Structure formats: structure tokens, C-alpha cells
Tab-separated table of C-alpha atoms in Angstrom:
chain	number	residue	atom	x	y	z
A	1	MET	CA	-8.682	-3.444	47.364
A	2	LYS	CA	-5.172	-2.503	47.228
A	3	GLY	CA	-4.339	-5.749	45.310
A	4	ILE	CA	-7.369	-5.039	43.098
A	5	HIS	CA	-5.949	-1.599	42.412
A	6	SER	CA	-2.467	-3.286	41.610
A	7	ILE	CA	-4.084	-5.552	39.249
A	8	PHE	CA	-6.045	-2.909	37.428
A	9	LEU	CA	-2.788	-0.873	36.929
A	10	ALA	CA	-0.799	-3.636	35.489
A	11	CYS	CA	-3.849	-4.253	33.100
A	12	PHE	CA	-4.035	-0.903	32.119
A	13	LEU	CA	-0.476	-0.556	31.568
A	14	VAL	CA	-0.429	-3.647	29.091
A	15	SER	CA	-3.602	-2.281	27.313
A	16	ALA	CA	-2.277	1.235	27.094
A	17	PHE	CA	1.029	-0.212	25.824
A	18	ALA	CA	-0.578	-2.311	23.312
A	19	CYS	CA	-2.713	0.435	22.107
A	20	PHE	CA	0.554	2.673	21.644
A	21	LEU	CA	2.163	-0.087	19.188
A	22	ALA	CA	-1.171	-0.384	17.519
A	23	SER	CA	-1.354	3.453	17.029
A	24	ALA	CA	1.944	4.756	15.673
A	25	PHE	CA	0.016	6.923	13.061
A	26	ASP	CA	-3.137	8.827	12.763
A	27	PRO	CA	-6.407	6.816	12.009
A	28	SER	CA	-6.518	5.282	8.364
A	29	PRO	CA	-9.141	7.494	6.250
A	30	LEU	CA	-10.290	4.361	5.140
A	31	GLN	CA	-10.296	5.987	1.367
A	32	ASP	CA	-7.505	7.052	-0.629
A	33	PHE	CA	-7.355	10.619	1.191
A	34	CYS	CA	-9.312	12.862	3.382
A	35	VAL	CA	-8.900	16.592	2.434
A	36	ALA	CA	-9.545	18.908	5.396
A	37	ILE	CA	-12.363	21.494	5.269
A	38	ASN	CA	-13.550	24.186	7.584
A	39	ASP	CA	-17.171	24.349	6.583
A	40	PRO	CA	-19.103	21.371	7.915
A	41	THR	CA	-22.249	21.967	5.551
A	42	ASP	CA	-19.964	21.299	2.491
A	43	ALA	CA	-17.992	18.122	4.335
A	44	VAL	CA	-18.253	14.287	3.611
A	45	PHE	CA	-17.977	12.238	6.578
A	46	VAL	CA	-15.176	9.723	6.333
A	47	ASN	CA	-13.124	6.947	8.249
A	48	GLY	CA	-16.440	4.614	8.053
A	49	LYS	CA	-19.884	5.569	8.295
A	50	PHE	CA	-22.254	7.213	10.755
A	51	CYS	CA	-23.267	4.683	13.344
A	52	LYS	CA	-26.877	3.213	13.577
A	53	ASP	CA	-28.238	3.289	17.219
A	54	PRO	CA	-27.240	-0.418	18.216
A	55	LYS	CA	-30.868	-0.833	19.493
A	56	LEU	CA	-32.064	-0.380	15.960
A	57	ALA	CA	-29.685	-3.022	14.293
A	58	VAL	CA	-31.119	-5.850	12.627
A	59	ALA	CA	-29.962	-9.107	11.061
A	60	ASP	CA	-30.037	-7.648	7.417
A	61	ASP	CA	-27.391	-5.213	8.525
A	62	PHE	CA	-24.877	-8.069	8.732
A	63	PHE	CA	-25.912	-10.068	5.920
A	64	PHE	CA	-25.333	-10.309	2.168
A	65	SER	CA	-26.423	-12.835	-0.555
A	66	GLY	CA	-25.571	-13.919	-3.675
A	67	LEU	CA	-21.822	-14.569	-3.552
A	68	ASN	CA	-22.371	-18.339	-4.683
A	69	LYS	CA	-23.259	-16.626	-8.280
A	70	PRO	CA	-20.222	-16.710	-10.847
A	71	GLY	CA	-19.067	-13.210	-12.070
A	72	ASN	CA	-18.868	-12.471	-15.779
A	73	THR	CA	-15.269	-12.940	-16.758
A	74	TYR	CA	-15.812	-11.799	-20.351
A	75	ASN	CA	-13.170	-8.903	-20.513
A	76	GLN	CA	-9.905	-8.262	-21.391
A	77	VAL	CA	-8.029	-10.009	-18.332
A	78	GLY	CA	-10.520	-12.763	-17.645
A	79	SER	CA	-11.555	-12.313	-14.230
A	80	ASN	CA	-14.314	-10.692	-12.158
A	81	VAL	CA	-14.015	-9.440	-8.423
A	82	THR	CA	-17.359	-9.203	-6.465
A	83	THR	CA	-16.779	-7.187	-3.405
A	84	VAL	CA	-18.586	-7.440	-0.218
A	85	ASN	CA	-17.324	-4.185	2.035
A	86	VAL	CA	-19.002	-1.829	4.241
A	87	ASP	CA	-21.128	-0.644	1.207
A	88	GLN	CA	-22.647	-4.164	0.917
A	89	ILE	CA	-22.869	-5.015	4.429
A	90	PRO	CA	-23.443	-1.906	6.902
A	91	GLY	CA	-22.556	-3.944	9.793
A	92	LEU	CA	-18.837	-4.029	8.797
A	93	ASN	CA	-18.502	-0.228	9.740
A	94	THR	CA	-15.574	-0.104	12.254
A	95	LEU	CA	-14.644	-3.870	12.203
A	96	GLY	CA	-11.717	-3.633	9.774
A	97	ILE	CA	-12.728	-6.571	7.501
A	98	SER	CA	-14.256	-7.462	3.990
A	99	LEU	CA	-14.462	-10.227	1.554
A	100	VAL	CA	-14.233	-10.612	-2.199
A	101	ARG	CA	-15.249	-13.527	-4.623
A	102	ILE	CA	-12.844	-13.689	-7.612
A	103	ASP	CA	-13.858	-15.453	-10.799
A	104	TYR	CA	-11.254	-16.474	-13.390
A	105	ALA	CA	-12.136	-17.625	-16.936
A	106	PRO	CA	-9.715	-20.141	-18.362
A	107	TYR	CA	-6.169	-18.736	-18.432
A	108	GLY	CA	-7.692	-15.424	-17.058
A	109	GLU	CA	-6.081	-13.485	-14.227
A	110	ASN	CA	-6.504	-10.849	-11.562
A	111	PRO	CA	-3.838	-8.421	-12.835
A	112	PRO	CA	-1.143	-6.877	-10.749
A	113	HIS	CA	-2.623	-4.675	-8.308
A	114	THR	CA	-2.080	-3.414	-4.517
A	115	HIS	CA	-4.492	-2.924	-1.699
A	116	PRO	CA	-3.398	0.477	0.077
A	117	ARG	CA	-5.240	-0.302	3.119
A	118	GLY	CA	-5.496	-3.981	3.633
A	119	THR	CA	-3.663	-7.362	3.556
A	120	GLU	CA	-5.410	-10.121	1.593
A	121	ILE	CA	-5.798	-13.755	2.736
A	122	LEU	CA	-7.117	-15.986	-0.190
A	123	VAL	CA	-8.418	-19.684	-0.627
A	124	VAL	CA	-8.804	-21.414	-3.925
A	125	VAL	CA	-12.261	-23.544	-4.134
A	126	GLN	CA	-12.021	-24.193	-7.628
A	127	GLY	CA	-9.191	-24.407	-10.147
A	128	THR	CA	-5.444	-23.997	-10.295
A	129	LEU	CA	-3.852	-20.465	-9.651
A	130	TYR	CA	-0.351	-19.341	-10.233
A	131	VAL	CA	-0.134	-16.484	-7.601
A	132	GLY	CA	2.600	-14.082	-6.293
A	133	PHE	CA	3.769	-10.912	-4.956
A	134	VAL	CA	7.018	-8.608	-5.080
A	135	THR	CA	8.725	-7.244	-2.273
A	136	SER	CA	9.557	-3.500	-1.961
A	137	ASN	CA	12.745	-1.797	-3.279
A	138	PRO	CA	15.672	-2.655	-3.371
A	139	GLU	CA	15.034	-6.535	-3.734
A	140	ASN	CA	11.929	-6.611	-5.612
A	141	ARG	CA	11.889	-10.180	-4.700
A	142	LEU	CA	9.170	-12.200	-6.502
A	143	ILE	CA	7.600	-14.888	-4.156
A	144	THR	CA	5.254	-17.165	-5.922
A	145	LYS	CA	3.162	-20.388	-5.501
A	146	ILE	CA	0.832	-22.639	-7.615
A	147	LEU	CA	-2.405	-23.198	-5.527
A	148	TYR	CA	-5.020	-26.054	-5.698
A	149	PRO	CA	-8.471	-26.233	-4.283
A	150	GLY	CA	-8.133	-25.627	-0.551
A	151	ASP	CA	-4.964	-23.941	-0.632
A	152	VAL	CA	-4.359	-20.438	1.280
A	153	SER	CA	-2.043	-17.530	0.328
A	154	VAL	CA	-1.511	-14.141	1.967
A	155	PHE	CA	-0.531	-10.855	0.253
A	156	PRO	CA	0.860	-8.217	2.758
A	157	ILE	CA	-0.600	-4.856	2.482
A	158	GLY	CA	0.716	-2.333	-0.198
A	159	LEU	CA	2.732	-4.910	-2.122
A	160	ILE	CA	2.074	-5.486	-5.753
A	161	HIS	CA	0.640	-9.106	-6.343
A	162	PHE	CA	-1.772	-11.217	-8.901
A	163	GLN	CA	-3.360	-14.360	-9.523
A	164	TYR	CA	-3.243	-16.440	-12.627
A	165	ASN	CA	-5.492	-19.339	-13.793
A	166	VAL	CA	-2.963	-21.767	-15.359
A	167	GLY	CA	-6.023	-24.215	-16.439
A	168	ASN	CA	-8.373	-24.432	-19.169
A	169	THR	CA	-11.376	-24.378	-16.787
A	170	PRO	CA	-12.863	-21.710	-14.805
A	171	ALA	CA	-11.339	-21.048	-11.376
A	172	VAL	CA	-12.897	-19.630	-8.275
A	173	ALA	CA	-11.301	-17.930	-5.003
A	174	PHE	CA	-12.595	-16.009	-2.013
A	175	ALA	CA	-10.233	-13.519	-0.154
A	176	GLY	CA	-10.734	-11.713	3.083
A	177	LEU	CA	-9.135	-8.275	3.622
A	178	SER	CA	-8.131	-6.371	6.583
A	179	SER	CA	-10.034	-3.416	6.272
A	180	GLN	CA	-13.799	-2.400	5.621
A	181	ASN	CA	-12.701	-0.777	2.375
A	182	ALA	CA	-9.142	-1.981	1.603
A	183	GLY	CA	-9.083	-0.049	-1.791
A	184	VAL	CA	-7.523	-1.550	-5.093
A	185	ILE	CA	-4.987	-0.067	-7.371
A	186	THR	CA	-4.642	-2.004	-10.631
A	187	ILE	CA	-1.311	-1.259	-11.578
A	188	ALA	CA	-1.544	-0.948	-15.305
A	189	ASN	CA	-4.951	1.087	-15.194
A	190	ALA	CA	-3.442	3.627	-12.679
A	191	VAL	CA	-0.320	4.034	-14.694
A	192	PHE	CA	-1.346	4.062	-18.197
A	193	GLY	CA	-4.834	4.610	-17.994
A	194	SER	CA	-5.312	7.366	-15.453
A	195	ASN	CA	-7.625	10.382	-16.289
A	196	PRO	CA	-6.058	12.665	-17.586
A	197	PRO	CA	-3.058	10.678	-18.834
A	198	ILE	CA	-0.024	10.976	-17.219
A	199	ASN	CA	2.809	12.942	-19.233
A	200	PRO	CA	4.253	10.293	-21.750
A	201	ASP	CA	7.736	11.730	-21.060
A	202	VAL	CA	7.442	10.476	-17.523
A	203	LEU	CA	6.478	7.061	-18.595
A	204	THR	CA	9.190	6.680	-21.200
A	205	LYS	CA	11.864	7.441	-18.699
A	206	ALA	CA	10.180	5.378	-16.163
A	207	PHE	CA	9.780	2.401	-18.361
A	208	GLN	CA	13.200	3.206	-20.273
A	209	LEU	CA	11.893	3.132	-23.680
A	210	ASP	CA	13.671	5.533	-25.799
A	211	LYS	CA	11.727	7.549	-28.329
A	212	ASN	CA	13.807	6.819	-31.012
A	213	MET	CA	15.601	3.482	-30.446
A	214	ASP	CA	12.287	1.909	-29.103
A	215	GLN	CA	9.605	3.623	-30.818
A	216	ARG	CA	7.881	0.388	-31.838
A	217	TYR	CA	7.885	-0.651	-28.312
A	218	LEU	CA	6.783	3.101	-27.221
A	219	MET	CA	3.889	3.131	-29.552
A	220	LEU	CA	2.557	-0.029	-28.299
A	221	LEU	CA	2.895	0.779	-24.518
A	222	LEU	CA	1.111	4.238	-24.901
A	223	GLN	CA	-1.637	2.521	-26.658
A	224	LEU	CA	-2.397	1.250	-23.401
A	225	HIS	CA	-4.045	4.793	-22.501
A	226	GLY	CA	-6.921	4.053	-24.932
A	227	LYS	CA	-6.848	0.183	-24.472
A	228	LEU	CA	-6.910	-0.374	-20.780
A	229	MET	CA	-10.126	-1.394	-19.159
A	230	LEU	CA	-11.396	1.250	-16.812
A	231	ASP	CA	-13.400	-1.410	-16.257
A	232	VAL	CA	-7.842	-4.758	19.492
A	233	SER	CA	-6.374	-3.642	22.591
A	234	PHE	CA	-9.486	-3.472	24.963
A	235	HIS	CA	-10.429	-6.914	24.180
A	236	SER	CA	-6.621	-7.903	25.625
A	237	ALA	CA	-7.490	-5.976	28.679
A	238	TYR	CA	-10.599	-7.939	29.188
A	239	THR	CA	-9.219	-11.302	28.298
A	240	LEU	CA	-6.199	-10.580	30.810
A	241	CYS	CA	-8.368	-8.897	33.568
A	242	GLY	CA	-11.722	-9.838	33.078
A	243	ARG	CA	-11.637	-12.949	35.135
A	244	ASN	CA	-11.724	-10.864	38.406
A	245	PRO	CA	-15.049	-8.982	38.436
A	246	ASP	CA	-14.002	-5.932	40.809
A	247	THR	CA	-11.043	-5.592	38.335
A	248	LEU	CA	-13.383	-5.984	35.507
A	249	MET	CA	-15.255	-2.998	36.988
A	250	LEU	CA	-12.291	-0.795	37.301
A	251	VAL	CA	-10.989	-1.706	33.646
A	252	LEU	CA	-14.654	-0.204	32.468
A	253	GLN	CA	-13.497	3.181	33.954
A	254	PHE	CA	-10.966	3.490	31.077
A	255	HIS	CA	-13.569	2.084	28.381
A	256	VAL	CA	-13.771	5.455	26.699
A	257	SER	CA	-9.901	5.942	26.369
A	258	ALA	CA	-9.585	2.389	24.967
A	259	PHE	CA	-12.549	2.995	22.453
A	260	ALA	CA	-11.001	5.918	21.352
A	261	CYS	CA	-7.692	4.051	20.779
A	262	PHE	CA	-9.679	1.303	18.915
A	263	LEU	CA	-11.074	3.914	16.511
A	264	ALA	CA	-7.448	4.848	15.696
A	265	SER	CA	-6.315	1.520	15.120
A	266	ALA	CA	-8.277	-0.441	12.774
A	267	PHE	CA	-5.763	-3.061	11.982
A	268	ASP	CA	-2.934	-4.695	13.720
A	269	PRO	CA	0.522	-2.853	14.432
A	270	SER	CA	2.460	-2.207	11.129
A	271	PRO	CA	5.506	-4.456	10.927
A	272	LEU	CA	7.561	-1.643	9.503
A	273	GLN	CA	8.811	-3.927	6.591
A	274	ASP	CA	6.903	-5.710	3.917
A	275	PHE	CA	6.025	-8.512	6.231
A	276	CYS	CA	6.770	-10.247	9.228
A	277	VAL	CA	6.798	-14.245	9.142
A	278	ALA	CA	5.760	-15.795	12.456
A	279	ILE	CA	8.416	-18.169	13.956
A	280	ASP	CA	8.152	-20.158	16.979
A	281	ASP	CA	12.032	-20.520	17.504
A	282	PRO	CA	13.135	-17.258	19.207
A	283	LYS	CA	16.889	-18.221	18.469
A	284	ASN	CA	16.250	-17.763	14.759
A	285	ALA	CA	13.857	-14.867	15.141
A	286	VAL	CA	14.380	-11.204	13.737
A	287	PHE	CA	13.167	-8.433	15.757
A	288	VAL	CA	10.521	-6.214	13.972
A	289	ASN	CA	8.114	-3.231	14.389
A	290	GLY	CA	11.314	-0.910	15.035
A	291	LYS	CA	14.467	-1.679	16.655
A	292	PHE	CA	15.429	-2.744	20.236
A	293	CYS	CA	15.229	0.219	22.446
A	294	LYS	CA	18.304	1.646	24.272
A	295	ASP	CA	18.097	2.489	27.812
A	296	PRO	CA	17.025	6.148	27.863
A	297	LYS	CA	19.473	7.029	30.059
A	298	LEU	CA	22.224	6.166	27.747
A	299	ALA	CA	20.909	8.164	24.991
A	300	VAL	CA	22.953	10.815	23.465
A	301	ALA	CA	22.911	13.705	21.028
A	302	ASP	CA	24.132	11.393	17.951
A	303	ASP	CA	21.265	9.137	18.331
A	304	PHE	CA	19.040	11.993	16.737
A	305	PHE	CA	21.563	13.352	14.468
A	306	PHE	CA	22.391	13.144	10.949
A	307	SER	CA	24.681	14.932	8.628
A	308	GLY	CA	25.410	15.751	4.693
A	309	LEU	CA	21.927	16.291	3.610
A	310	ASN	CA	23.168	19.403	1.810
A	311	LYS	CA	25.188	17.673	-0.369
A	312	PRO	CA	24.153	16.980	-4.100
A	313	ARG	CA	23.907	13.156	-5.179
A	314	ASN	CA	24.881	11.468	-8.213
A	315	THR	CA	21.980	11.470	-10.558
A	316	TYR	CA	23.644	9.770	-13.615
A	317	ASN	CA	21.476	6.880	-13.888
A	318	ARG	CA	18.748	5.624	-16.451
A	319	VAL	CA	15.863	7.943	-14.546
A	320	GLY	CA	17.972	10.688	-13.646
A	321	SER	CA	17.130	11.060	-10.059
A	322	ASN	CA	18.719	9.899	-6.654
A	323	VAL	CA	16.920	9.648	-3.250
A	324	THR	CA	19.109	10.051	-0.137
A	325	THR	CA	17.042	8.279	2.609
A	326	VAL	CA	17.299	9.317	6.343
A	327	ASN	CA	15.121	6.932	8.261
A	328	VAL	CA	15.729	4.947	11.442
A	329	ASP	CA	18.760	3.024	9.921
A	330	GLN	CA	20.408	6.360	9.888
A	331	ILE	CA	18.873	7.990	12.969
A	332	PRO	CA	18.416	5.281	15.632
A	333	GLY	CA	16.520	8.012	17.604
A	334	LEU	CA	13.557	7.637	14.951
A	335	ASN	CA	12.644	4.629	16.389
A	336	THR	CA	9.106	4.268	17.221
A	337	LEU	CA	8.326	7.849	16.171
A	338	GLY	CA	6.524	7.413	12.988
A	339	ILE	CA	8.484	9.820	10.743
A	340	SER	CA	11.548	9.917	8.225
A	341	LEU	CA	12.945	12.039	5.677
A	342	VAL	CA	14.393	12.034	2.212
A	343	ARG	CA	16.272	14.386	-0.224
A	344	ILE	CA	15.718	14.046	-3.873
A	345	ASP	CA	17.914	15.152	-6.467
A	346	TYR	CA	16.996	15.321	-10.085
A	347	ALA	CA	19.174	15.597	-13.166
A	348	PRO	CA	17.732	18.126	-16.080
A	349	TYR	CA	14.432	16.269	-17.154
A	350	GLY	CA	15.403	13.397	-14.487
A	351	GLU	CA	12.379	11.861	-12.497
A	352	ASN	CA	11.575	9.842	-9.549
A	353	PRO	CA	9.596	7.345	-11.526
A	354	PRO	CA	5.910	6.190	-10.533
A	355	HIS	CA	6.256	4.366	-7.143
A	356	THR	CA	4.364	3.924	-3.741
A	357	HIS	CA	5.035	3.829	-0.283
A	358	PRO	CA	3.212	1.057	1.450
A	359	ARG	CA	3.498	2.494	4.871
A	360	GLY	CA	3.816	5.953	4.705
A	361	THR	CA	2.177	9.354	3.410
A	362	GLU	CA	4.735	11.837	1.696
A	363	ILE	CA	4.872	15.610	2.218
A	364	LEU	CA	7.401	17.203	-0.329
A	365	VAL	CA	8.854	20.643	-0.564
A	366	VAL	CA	10.952	21.833	-3.614
A	367	VAL	CA	13.939	23.984	-2.764
A	368	GLN	CA	15.357	24.270	-6.222
A	369	GLY	CA	13.995	23.733	-9.963
A	370	THR	CA	10.511	23.174	-11.438
A	371	LEU	CA	8.733	19.790	-10.919
A	372	TYR	CA	5.640	18.196	-12.383
A	373	VAL	CA	4.379	16.075	-9.932
A	374	GLY	CA	1.120	13.748	-9.401
A	375	PHE	CA	-0.583	10.945	-7.888
A	376	VAL	CA	-3.131	8.548	-9.086
A	377	THR	CA	-6.442	7.621	-7.201
A	378	SER	CA	-7.499	3.749	-6.769
A	379	ASN	CA	-10.063	1.972	-8.842
A	380	PRO	CA	-12.369	2.580	-10.507
A	381	GLU	CA	-11.648	6.232	-11.150
A	382	ASN	CA	-7.661	6.396	-11.601
A	383	ARG	CA	-8.095	10.098	-11.598
A	384	LEU	CA	-4.629	11.778	-12.155
A	385	ILE	CA	-4.009	14.641	-9.841
A	386	THR	CA	-1.145	16.694	-10.967
A	387	LYS	CA	0.592	20.196	-10.044
A	388	ILE	CA	3.550	22.107	-11.457
A	389	LEU	CA	5.631	22.838	-8.258
A	390	TYR	CA	8.205	25.947	-7.743
A	391	PRO	CA	10.661	26.561	-5.140
A	392	GLY	CA	8.925	26.808	-2.030
A	393	ASP	CA	5.610	24.710	-3.130
A	394	VAL	CA	4.564	21.660	-0.986
A	395	PHE	CA	2.622	18.663	-1.988
A	396	VAL	CA	1.355	15.556	-0.552
A	397	PHE	CA	1.236	12.106	-1.821
A	398	PRO	CA	-1.326	10.071	0.037
A	399	ILE	CA	-0.140	6.638	1.702
A	400	GLY	CA	-0.220	3.631	-0.948
A	401	LEU	CA	-1.004	5.540	-3.894
A	402	ILE	CA	1.260	5.571	-7.157
A	403	HIS	CA	2.897	8.736	-7.530
A	404	PHE	CA	5.980	10.718	-9.365
A	405	GLN	CA	7.891	13.645	-9.512
A	406	TYR	CA	9.439	14.826	-13.057
A	407	ASN	CA	11.991	17.713	-13.687
A	408	LEU	CA	10.807	20.093	-16.273
A	409	GLY	CA	13.718	22.003	-16.325
A	410	ASN	CA	17.101	21.901	-18.106
A	411	THR	CA	18.886	22.525	-14.693
A	412	ALA	CA	19.053	20.380	-11.664
A	413	ALA	CA	16.249	20.365	-9.067
A	414	VAL	CA	16.288	19.360	-5.402
A	415	ALA	CA	13.402	18.580	-3.054
A	416	PHE	CA	12.983	17.219	0.491
A	417	ALA	CA	10.260	14.927	1.935
A	418	GLY	CA	8.874	13.854	5.059
A	419	LEU	CA	7.067	10.219	5.226
A	420	SER	CA	4.718	9.232	8.079
A	421	SER	CA	6.829	6.051	8.984
A	422	GLN	CA	10.303	5.406	10.270
A	423	ASN	CA	10.649	2.983	7.488
A	424	ALA	CA	7.960	3.646	4.609
A	425	GLY	CA	9.034	1.507	2.213
A	426	VAL	CA	9.200	2.169	-1.735
A	427	ILE	CA	7.984	0.084	-4.654
A	428	THR	CA	9.166	1.502	-8.064
A	429	ILE	CA	6.459	-0.032	-10.309
A	430	ALA	CA	8.441	-0.560	-13.500
A	431	ASN	CA	11.303	-2.316	-11.195
A	432	ALA	CA	8.743	-4.321	-9.294
A	433	VAL	CA	6.474	-5.534	-11.855
A	434	PHE	CA	9.111	-6.030	-14.979
A	435	GLY	CA	12.273	-6.456	-12.891
A	436	SER	CA	11.223	-8.674	-9.947
A	437	ASN	CA	13.743	-11.786	-9.126
A	438	PRO	CA	12.708	-14.126	-10.507
A	439	PRO	CA	10.749	-12.488	-13.311
A	440	ILE	CA	6.985	-12.706	-13.134
A	441	ASN	CA	5.581	-15.214	-15.888
A	442	PRO	CA	5.395	-13.159	-19.218
A	443	ASP	CA	1.680	-14.582	-19.821
A	444	VAL	CA	0.756	-12.668	-16.498
A	445	LEU	CA	1.973	-9.350	-17.845
A	446	THR	CA	1.008	-9.893	-21.233
A	447	LYS	CA	-2.604	-10.119	-20.106
A	448	ALA	CA	-2.238	-7.451	-17.625
A	449	PHE	CA	-0.898	-4.791	-19.848
A	450	GLN	CA	-2.660	-5.938	-23.108
A	451	LEU	CA	0.580	-6.144	-24.951
A	452	ASP	CA	2.439	-8.746	-27.219
A	453	LYS	CA	4.714	-11.069	-25.445
A	454	ASN	CA	7.549	-9.699	-27.160
A	455	VAL	CA	7.196	-6.380	-25.826
A	456	VAL	CA	6.982	-7.658	-22.341
A	457	THR	CA	10.202	-9.576	-22.425
A	458	HIS	CA	11.812	-6.544	-23.916
A	459	LEU	CA	10.768	-4.772	-21.050
A	460	GLN	CA	11.799	-7.595	-18.710
A	461	SER	CA	15.362	-7.585	-20.277
A	462	ILE	CA	15.574	-3.522	-19.635
A	463	PHE	CA	15.166	-4.117	-15.810
């Protein structure tokens, strides 16, 4: 019996450690955000759906029909996405996966967008697609591929990506997403088609279009406001320990805690960077999901210390802001702790332009100046939520959503923000879309933003 308990202890530790790795942050809300409320009579259930008694489940709870039918691609971008998530198949609830069919007209595209809560894996079944995604700041590296029928491509969670039909015949693809509701943020719609519109001064500075010198481009760009279409750890323990019936019975004793861990871990561990490409050769591997850990006995105060965040930063640049990051690279003791900090300096009328954090929610406090801030919800609403902030005011920007801050005053402004990751990442929309390296094919951006190609090439030349 002692041997069985030893095996159980080892299995429990493996399972618990796997659970810890997969649960570095609070449970995903499975929607853009979940605003807390004290009155349950006015509350909305989130993070999935209520569960039916398993005894009452039937085959239709796990079934959907009709994904063989082409979608209507007669629209400005020439594509149609048919979604099959938990709203169409109730049985997907808590299972962390969904599916879409994407139809493309000749030269149609699924325009640049992100999924704030899911990675996408896509297979082409008809046609030829030019696909790609852009890594986060500061590289903004464009990774592209031409796909033919049977080819598969992956778009990492939170990164801007697209597909473009390069042929003169229709194309079809199917894609899986690692969430029962991954969400979708179409960049052009969210930035230029939000409701209400984002202040044009914010977009003028973010996309570097001077009101006087580039009036013709600015007017075309702002026309987009009207043109845009609003159109599992327990399983591991079972695998490792279930071969022994006596051990399995003991493993079942911690089923409740393992299940609670599962609820908070609807997807695999965050890689803590844009992606983590698997490799078989450990000699050429790079350690990810944090850093190697120092022996706790050797830890010193300086491992948890950073100095200098009281010093103003240089905001003499095109957008008039400077972000000083204090994450795991500056404070090694932040490793595995799921949090980091930034100081943001704003010149008079400067801004932190529209951007996203693919791996973290941001909570910001103003210490000097007056900021106009906001974020845009995901498709189909693209609702702009804004606020004027004064010193001492606090505002939250949910993970993965496009957001910004703009200094309304003629004096400098300062804010501090916490982020719910030791490396939340940052994707500046204008830089990623118009300044990727190499550039995104102008045909993709022309259709996505409904602009003349000359305007697109002008924007690409700026960035």
C-alpha cells in the first residue's frame, strides 16, 4: 500500500504542476469582458453556458448540419465566414474548440483580423490562398505562405492575420479555433468603423497623416468611418497513473480539484511570446513559457527590484509618447508570476496609438495630465467605449482588444499600467498592418481598408 501511495503522490504532483503551468492567469471569460455585478438578478452567466444534466444529453447537442453549403461572398471584401461555435453546437461548452468555414470570391479575402481568445489552424480545400500573420512589436515581421488544396497553416492567438484568394475562381477553407468562442476583431472595422467613431485626432497621429500636408489621404482614410462594412492536466494524470487500478482510485480522490483547474485552463499554457515552434533537437531549442528558475536559496533582493521609473522619458517621436516596460526581462523575479508594469509618458497632444496586448489585460492609472482613452469591442458590434481620465483615475483595457490613450492637454501627461502577464506583448496596429517586414501585399490592404492602392502604398512608405 505504501508503494501505491508513493505512486499516487508522484502522479498528484505531476498533475498539480501541469495544472499550475496551464493556469498562470484567471479563467478566460470567453467573451470580450465580464463586468462584475453584486446583484445576481441582473447578472449574465459567462465563461461558457450553464450545463445540461449529462443524462439528458442527446446526439443533436453535438451536431450541426450545412457546412457543405457555400457562403455568400457578395460584399466589399469578397469573403464569408460561417461560424460553428458553442452557439451552434451546445455540446462544445467547456471543450475549448470551434470551427469555421471560409468562402472567398475570386480575389476575395478574409481581411486582417485577430482572435483575442484562440489560435487558428486552417486547411485549404479549394483554390489558392496567400496567407500570413504579423509578429508583435518591435519586429512586426510578416510571415506568409501560398497555400494550395490540402495545405495547412497556423495563426497564433492574438496576432493580426489574413487570407487572400489569389485566383480567379472561388476558394474554400476550413479552420479550427482553440476556444468555444475565440472572438474576432477585424482591424479596419474596429479602428475606422467603431460605434461611436474614434476621435479623428487619434487616428491622424496613429497613422501619421498630417491634416495639412496629407489632407487628400486623410479624407480618404476617414471615409472608412462610413464605408466600412459592419458587416488538460487531469487527463495527463489518468494517462500516467491509470494503468494501476488502485492508484486510479486514489487519483479520483482529487478529481474535484483537478476539475476546478480544468475550468480555469480552457487552453494550453501561454507561450509568453508570439509563438513557440516545436523542435526535436534540444541543442537548437530556445526555452519558453518564462525563464529557467534560479535556485530559490540563491535569490537576492535585486532579483525583485528595478529603479528609475520616476524619470520622464523622451516623447520626441511621431506619436508623442514613450512606454517604459518593466517585465521579466527587467525584473527576473517576475518569472511565472503573471504580471508586469509600464510607465507611459505623453507629450502635449501625444498618444499611445491603437494597439493590443495578445497575452494580457491592462489596468492604467493617470498620475499627471488628462487622457482620452478607449477600447473597441470585437465583431460584430465594434463598440467604442471611451472615458476622459484625470489624475488618480483608473481604467481597464481587456486582453486582446484594440485600445489607445490620447493626451488632450497642452502639457505633458504620465500614467502607470499593470499587465496580467510577465510578457503581455504589444501589437501597434498601424505598425503591424502598414509597417510589417516584408510589407503585406498592397492588394490585401486595398481591399481590407477599401482604399485606393496609392493611399495604401503611401501609408506603407510612412511606416
